[in-house]
PDB file of C-alpha atoms in Angstrom:
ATOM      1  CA  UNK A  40    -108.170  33.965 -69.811  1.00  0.00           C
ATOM      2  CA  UNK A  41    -105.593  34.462 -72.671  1.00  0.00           C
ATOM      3  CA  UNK A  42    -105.004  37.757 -74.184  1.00  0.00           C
ATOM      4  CA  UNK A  43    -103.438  39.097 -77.459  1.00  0.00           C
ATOM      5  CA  UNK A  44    -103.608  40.801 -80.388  1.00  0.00           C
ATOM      6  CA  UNK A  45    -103.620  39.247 -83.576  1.00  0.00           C
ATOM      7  CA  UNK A  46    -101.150  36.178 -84.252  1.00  0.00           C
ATOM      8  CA  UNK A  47     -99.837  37.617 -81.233  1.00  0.00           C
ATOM      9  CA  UNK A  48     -99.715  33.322 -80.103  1.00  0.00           C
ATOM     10  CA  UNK A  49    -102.084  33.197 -77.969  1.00  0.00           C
ATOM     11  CA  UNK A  50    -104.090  30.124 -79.050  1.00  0.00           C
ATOM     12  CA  UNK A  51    -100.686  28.446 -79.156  1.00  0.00           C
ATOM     13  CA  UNK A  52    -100.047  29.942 -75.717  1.00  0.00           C
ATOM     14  CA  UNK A  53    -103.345  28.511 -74.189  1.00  0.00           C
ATOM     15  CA  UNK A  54    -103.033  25.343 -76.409  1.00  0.00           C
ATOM     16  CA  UNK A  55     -99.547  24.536 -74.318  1.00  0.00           C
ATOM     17  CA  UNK A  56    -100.601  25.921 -70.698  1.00  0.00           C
ATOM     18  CA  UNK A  57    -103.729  23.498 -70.733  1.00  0.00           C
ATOM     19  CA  UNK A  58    -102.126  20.469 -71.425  1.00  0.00           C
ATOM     20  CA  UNK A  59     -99.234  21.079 -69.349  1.00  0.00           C
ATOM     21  CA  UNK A  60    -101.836  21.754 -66.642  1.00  0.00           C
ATOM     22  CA  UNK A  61    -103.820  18.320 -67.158  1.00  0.00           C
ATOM     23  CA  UNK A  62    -102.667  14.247 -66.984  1.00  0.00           C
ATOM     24  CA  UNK A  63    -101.348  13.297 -69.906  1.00  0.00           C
ATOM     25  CA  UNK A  64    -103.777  12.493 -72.868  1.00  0.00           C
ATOM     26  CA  UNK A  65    -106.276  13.965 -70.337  1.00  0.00           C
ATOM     27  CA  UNK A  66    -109.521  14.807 -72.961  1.00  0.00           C
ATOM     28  CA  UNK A  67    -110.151  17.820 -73.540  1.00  0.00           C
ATOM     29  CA  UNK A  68    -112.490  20.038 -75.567  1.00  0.00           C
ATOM     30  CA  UNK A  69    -112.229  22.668 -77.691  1.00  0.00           C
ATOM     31  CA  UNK A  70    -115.000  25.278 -78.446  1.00  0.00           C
ATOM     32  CA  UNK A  71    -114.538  26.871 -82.063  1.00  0.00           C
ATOM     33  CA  UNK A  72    -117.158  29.396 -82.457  1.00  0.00           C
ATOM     34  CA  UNK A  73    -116.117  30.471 -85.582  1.00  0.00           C
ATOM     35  CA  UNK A  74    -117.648  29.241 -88.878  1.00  0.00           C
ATOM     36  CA  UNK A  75    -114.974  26.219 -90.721  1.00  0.00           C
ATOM     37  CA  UNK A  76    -116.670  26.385 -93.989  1.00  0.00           C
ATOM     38  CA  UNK A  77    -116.780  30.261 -94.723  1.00  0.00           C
ATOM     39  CA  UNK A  78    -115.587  30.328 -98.236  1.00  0.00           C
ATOM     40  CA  UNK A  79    -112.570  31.936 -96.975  1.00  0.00           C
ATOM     41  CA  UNK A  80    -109.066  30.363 -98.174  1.00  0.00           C
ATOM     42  CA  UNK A  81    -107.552  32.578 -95.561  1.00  0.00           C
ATOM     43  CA  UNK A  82    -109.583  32.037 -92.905  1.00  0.00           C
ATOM     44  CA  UNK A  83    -110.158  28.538 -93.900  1.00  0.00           C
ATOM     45  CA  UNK A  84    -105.813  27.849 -93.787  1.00  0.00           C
ATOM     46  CA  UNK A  85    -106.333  29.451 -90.145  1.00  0.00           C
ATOM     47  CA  UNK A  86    -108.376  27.009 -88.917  1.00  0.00           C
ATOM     48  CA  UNK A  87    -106.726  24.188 -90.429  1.00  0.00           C
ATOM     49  CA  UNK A  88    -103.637  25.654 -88.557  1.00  0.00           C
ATOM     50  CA  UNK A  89    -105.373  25.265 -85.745  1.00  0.00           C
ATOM     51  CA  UNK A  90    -106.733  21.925 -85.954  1.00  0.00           C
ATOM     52  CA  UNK A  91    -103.428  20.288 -86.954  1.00  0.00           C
ATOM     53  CA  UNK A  92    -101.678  21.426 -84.208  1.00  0.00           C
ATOM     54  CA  UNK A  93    -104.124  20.048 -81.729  1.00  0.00           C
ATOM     55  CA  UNK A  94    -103.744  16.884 -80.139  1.00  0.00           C
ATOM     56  CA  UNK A  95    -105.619  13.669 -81.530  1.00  0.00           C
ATOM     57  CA  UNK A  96    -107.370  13.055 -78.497  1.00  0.00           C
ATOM     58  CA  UNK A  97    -108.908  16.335 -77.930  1.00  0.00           C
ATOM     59  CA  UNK A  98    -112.685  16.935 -79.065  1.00  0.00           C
ATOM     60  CA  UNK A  99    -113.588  19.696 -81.273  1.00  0.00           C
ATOM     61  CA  UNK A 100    -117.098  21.746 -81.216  1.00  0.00           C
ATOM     62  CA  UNK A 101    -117.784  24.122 -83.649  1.00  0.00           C
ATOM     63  CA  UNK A 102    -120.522  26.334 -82.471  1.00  0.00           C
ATOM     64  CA  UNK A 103    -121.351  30.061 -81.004  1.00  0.00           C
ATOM     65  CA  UNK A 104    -123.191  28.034 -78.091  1.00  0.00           C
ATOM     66  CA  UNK A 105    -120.573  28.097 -75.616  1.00  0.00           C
ATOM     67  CA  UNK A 106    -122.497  28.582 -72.445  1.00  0.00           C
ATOM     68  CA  UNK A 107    -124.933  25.314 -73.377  1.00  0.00           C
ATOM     69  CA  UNK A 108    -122.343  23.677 -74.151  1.00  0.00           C
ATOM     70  CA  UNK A 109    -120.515  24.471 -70.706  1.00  0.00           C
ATOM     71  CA  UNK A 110    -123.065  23.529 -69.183  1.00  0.00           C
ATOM     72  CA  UNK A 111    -123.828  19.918 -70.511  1.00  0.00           C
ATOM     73  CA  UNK A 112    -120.306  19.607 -69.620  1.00  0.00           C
ATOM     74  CA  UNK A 113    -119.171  20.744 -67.027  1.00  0.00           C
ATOM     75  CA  UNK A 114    -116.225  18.339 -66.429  1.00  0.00           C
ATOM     76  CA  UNK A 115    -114.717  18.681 -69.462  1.00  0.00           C
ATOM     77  CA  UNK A 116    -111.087  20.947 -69.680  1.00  0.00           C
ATOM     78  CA  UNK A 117    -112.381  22.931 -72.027  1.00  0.00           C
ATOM     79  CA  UNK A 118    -110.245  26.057 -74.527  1.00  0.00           C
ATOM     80  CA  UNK A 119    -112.942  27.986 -76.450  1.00  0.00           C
ATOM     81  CA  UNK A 120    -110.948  29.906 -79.018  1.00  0.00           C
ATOM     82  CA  UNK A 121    -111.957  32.460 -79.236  1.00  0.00           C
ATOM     83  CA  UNK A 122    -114.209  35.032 -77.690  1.00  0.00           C
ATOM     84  CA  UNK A 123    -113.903  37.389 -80.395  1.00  0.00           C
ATOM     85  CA  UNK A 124    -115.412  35.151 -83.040  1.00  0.00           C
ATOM     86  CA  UNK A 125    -118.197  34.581 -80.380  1.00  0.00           C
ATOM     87  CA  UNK A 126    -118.753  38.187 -80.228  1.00  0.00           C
ATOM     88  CA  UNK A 127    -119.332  38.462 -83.658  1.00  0.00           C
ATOM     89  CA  UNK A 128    -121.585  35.648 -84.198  1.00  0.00           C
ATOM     90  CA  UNK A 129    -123.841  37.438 -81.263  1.00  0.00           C
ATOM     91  CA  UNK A 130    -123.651  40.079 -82.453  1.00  0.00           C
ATOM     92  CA  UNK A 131    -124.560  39.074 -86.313  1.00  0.00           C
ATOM     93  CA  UNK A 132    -127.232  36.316 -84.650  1.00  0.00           C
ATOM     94  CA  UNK A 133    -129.359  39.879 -83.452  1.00  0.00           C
ATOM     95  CA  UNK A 134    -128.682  41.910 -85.673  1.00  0.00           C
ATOM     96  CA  UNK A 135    -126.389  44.232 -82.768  1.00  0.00           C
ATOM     97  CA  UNK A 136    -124.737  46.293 -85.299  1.00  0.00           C
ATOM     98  CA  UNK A 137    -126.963  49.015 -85.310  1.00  0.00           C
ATOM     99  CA  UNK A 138    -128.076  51.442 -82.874  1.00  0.00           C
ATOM    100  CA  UNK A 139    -126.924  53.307 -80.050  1.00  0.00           C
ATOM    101  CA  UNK A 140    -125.820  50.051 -77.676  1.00  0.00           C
ATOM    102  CA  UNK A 141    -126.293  46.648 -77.797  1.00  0.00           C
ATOM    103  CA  UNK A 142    -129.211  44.733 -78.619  1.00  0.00           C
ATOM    104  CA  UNK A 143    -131.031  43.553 -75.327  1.00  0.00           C
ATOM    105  CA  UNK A 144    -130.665  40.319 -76.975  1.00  0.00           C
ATOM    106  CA  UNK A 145    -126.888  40.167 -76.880  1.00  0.00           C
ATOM    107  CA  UNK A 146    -126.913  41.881 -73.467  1.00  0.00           C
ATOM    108  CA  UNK A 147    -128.681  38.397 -72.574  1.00  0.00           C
ATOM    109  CA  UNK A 148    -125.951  36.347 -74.441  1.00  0.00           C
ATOM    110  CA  UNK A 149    -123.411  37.796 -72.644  1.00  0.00           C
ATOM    111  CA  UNK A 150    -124.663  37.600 -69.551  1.00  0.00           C
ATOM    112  CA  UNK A 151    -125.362  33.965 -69.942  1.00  0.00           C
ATOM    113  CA  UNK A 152    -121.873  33.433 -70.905  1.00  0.00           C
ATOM    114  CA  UNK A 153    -120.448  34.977 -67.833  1.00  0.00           C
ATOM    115  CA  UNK A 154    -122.814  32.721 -65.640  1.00  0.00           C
ATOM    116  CA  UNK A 155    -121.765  30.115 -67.473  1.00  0.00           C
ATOM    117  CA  UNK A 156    -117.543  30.309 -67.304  1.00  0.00           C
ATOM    118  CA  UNK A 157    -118.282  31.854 -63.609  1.00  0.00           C
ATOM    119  CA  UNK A 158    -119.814  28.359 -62.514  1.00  0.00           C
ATOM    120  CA  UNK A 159    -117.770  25.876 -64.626  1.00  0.00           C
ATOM    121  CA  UNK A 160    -116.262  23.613 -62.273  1.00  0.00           C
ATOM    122  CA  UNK A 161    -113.267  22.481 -64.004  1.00  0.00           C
ATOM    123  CA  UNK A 162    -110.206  23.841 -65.975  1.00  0.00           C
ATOM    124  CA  UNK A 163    -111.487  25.894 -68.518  1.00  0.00           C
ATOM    125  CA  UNK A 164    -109.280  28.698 -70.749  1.00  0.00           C
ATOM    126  CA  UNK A 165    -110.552  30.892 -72.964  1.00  0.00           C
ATOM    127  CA  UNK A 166    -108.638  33.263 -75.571  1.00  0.00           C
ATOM    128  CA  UNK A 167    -109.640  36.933 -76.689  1.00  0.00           C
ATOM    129  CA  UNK A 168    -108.428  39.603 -78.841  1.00  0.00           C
ATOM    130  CA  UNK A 169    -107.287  42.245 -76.887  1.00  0.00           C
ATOM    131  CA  UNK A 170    -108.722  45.990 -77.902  1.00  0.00           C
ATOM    132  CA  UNK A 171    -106.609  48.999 -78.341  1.00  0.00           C
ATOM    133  CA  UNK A 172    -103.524  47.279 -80.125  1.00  0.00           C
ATOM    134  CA  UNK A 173    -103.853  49.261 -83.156  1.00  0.00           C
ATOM    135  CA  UNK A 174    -105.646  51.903 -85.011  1.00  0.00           C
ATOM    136  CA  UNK A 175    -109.134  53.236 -84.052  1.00  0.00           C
ATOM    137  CA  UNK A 176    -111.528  51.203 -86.580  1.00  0.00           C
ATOM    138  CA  UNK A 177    -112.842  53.682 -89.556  1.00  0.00           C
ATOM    139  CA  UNK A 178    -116.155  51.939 -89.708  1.00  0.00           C
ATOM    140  CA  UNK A 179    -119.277  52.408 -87.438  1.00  0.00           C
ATOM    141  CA  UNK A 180    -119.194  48.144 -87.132  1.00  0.00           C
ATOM    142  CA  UNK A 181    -115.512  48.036 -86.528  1.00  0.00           C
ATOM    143  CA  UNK A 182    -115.928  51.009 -83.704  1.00  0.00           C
ATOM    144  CA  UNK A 183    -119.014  48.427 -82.341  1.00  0.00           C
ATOM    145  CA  UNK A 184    -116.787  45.631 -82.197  1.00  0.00           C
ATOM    146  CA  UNK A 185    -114.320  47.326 -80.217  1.00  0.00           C
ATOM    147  CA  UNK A 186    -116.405  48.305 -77.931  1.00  0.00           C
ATOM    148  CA  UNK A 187    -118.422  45.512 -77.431  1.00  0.00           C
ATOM    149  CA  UNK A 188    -115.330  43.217 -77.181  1.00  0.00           C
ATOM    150  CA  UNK A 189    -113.440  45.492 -74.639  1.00  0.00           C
ATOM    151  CA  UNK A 190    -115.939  45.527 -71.936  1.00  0.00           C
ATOM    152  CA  UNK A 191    -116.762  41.784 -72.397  1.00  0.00           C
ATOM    153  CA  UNK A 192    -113.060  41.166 -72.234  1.00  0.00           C
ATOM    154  CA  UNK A 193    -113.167  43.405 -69.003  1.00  0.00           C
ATOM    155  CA  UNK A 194    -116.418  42.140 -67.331  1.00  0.00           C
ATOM    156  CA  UNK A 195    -114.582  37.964 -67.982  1.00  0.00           C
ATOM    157  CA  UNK A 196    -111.678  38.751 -66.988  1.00  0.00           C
ATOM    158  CA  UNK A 197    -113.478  39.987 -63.546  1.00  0.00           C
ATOM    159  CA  UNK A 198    -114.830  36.228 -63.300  1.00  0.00           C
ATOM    160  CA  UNK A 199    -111.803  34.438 -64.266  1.00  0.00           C
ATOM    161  CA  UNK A 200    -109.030  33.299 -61.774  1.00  0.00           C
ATOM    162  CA  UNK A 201    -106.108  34.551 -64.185  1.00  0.00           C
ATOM    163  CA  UNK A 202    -105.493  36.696 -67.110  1.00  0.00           C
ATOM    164  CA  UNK A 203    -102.151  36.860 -68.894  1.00  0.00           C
ATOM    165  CA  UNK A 204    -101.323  39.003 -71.758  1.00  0.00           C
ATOM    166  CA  UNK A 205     -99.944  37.016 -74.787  1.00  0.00           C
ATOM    167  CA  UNK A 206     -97.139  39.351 -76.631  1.00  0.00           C
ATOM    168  CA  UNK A 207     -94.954  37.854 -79.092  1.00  0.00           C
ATOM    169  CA  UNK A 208     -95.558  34.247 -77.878  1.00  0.00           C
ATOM    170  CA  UNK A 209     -94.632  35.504 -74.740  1.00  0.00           C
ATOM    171  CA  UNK A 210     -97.340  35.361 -71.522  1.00  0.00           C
ATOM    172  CA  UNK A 211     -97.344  38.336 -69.206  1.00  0.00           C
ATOM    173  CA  UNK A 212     -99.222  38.140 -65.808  1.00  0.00           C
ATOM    174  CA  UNK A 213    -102.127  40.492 -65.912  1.00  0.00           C
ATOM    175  CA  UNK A 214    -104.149  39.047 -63.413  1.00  0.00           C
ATOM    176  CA  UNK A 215    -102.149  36.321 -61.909  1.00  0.00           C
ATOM    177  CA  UNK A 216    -104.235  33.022 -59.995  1.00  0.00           C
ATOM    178  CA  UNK A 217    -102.796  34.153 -56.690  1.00  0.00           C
ATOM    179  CA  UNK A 218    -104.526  37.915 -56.948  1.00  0.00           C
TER     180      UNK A 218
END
């Protein structure tokens, strides 16, 4: 698991560490769960970023259905970048905004995520925004959001075999593989 705050490097980061961890031009996959086509210039030069700097013979999947797709797939290297985007398509997929905690619904999600990474059977990375880098959010959704993403961060982390802390392109050991 690959943490950082924002342009922090930490696809980059995770982009290097799993080919250098695989045979050369070794397939892998790479779960986008973000939306390409948002209407967003910015957002839209982000993930063309992204995409350039990946190799040619990696696949790319654009869709919030990470767990399905770990499982029809389970010995594919696999990046999903990232889990913050996920978050927020769960979270807009039933309606979780609202209210006191989180919709049963993305309780569900997220559990079925963690089964998911918890059983894959091969190298798999995946990147999140770290919480707490910056100001306390101003809106109710923001505050949400926060939240939500720092105890998901916390409960995969728990399930992953190492966590490093992505600072100025820079990994730091958080939870190293040996731990």
């Amino acid at each position: 698991m690959v943490l950082g705050g924002i342009r922090s490097g930490k696809s980059r980061w995770a982009e290097e560490a799993i080919v250098k961890s695989l045979a050369p031009d070794q397939p892998v996959r790479y779960l986008a769960p973000g939306p390409a086509g948002s209407g967003d210039a910015d957002w839209a030069h982000r993930v063309a970023e992204h995409r350039d700097r990946r190799p040619a013979h990696w696949s790319t999947v654009e869709t919030d259905r990470i767990a399905m797709q770990l499982r029809e797939s389970p010995y594919t290297p696999t990046l999903v970048d990232d889990l913050g985007v996920w978050l927020t398509c769960m979270l807009d997929r039933h309606h979780g905004w609202d209210g006191g905690s989180v919709t049963v619904a993305v309780s569900d999600e997220i559990e079925d995520m963690l089964g998911a990474v918890g059983a894959f059977p091969s190298r798999l990375m995946l990147v999140s925004p770290e919480v707490g880098l910056t100001v306390v959010p101003a809106t109710a959704s923001g505050r949400r959001f926060a939240d939500e993403l720092g105890t998901l961060n916390q409960r995969m982390a728990a399930v992953c075999d190492r966590v490093v802390l992505v600072v100025a392109g820079q990994a730091v050991p958080i939870k190293p593989s040996d731990a």
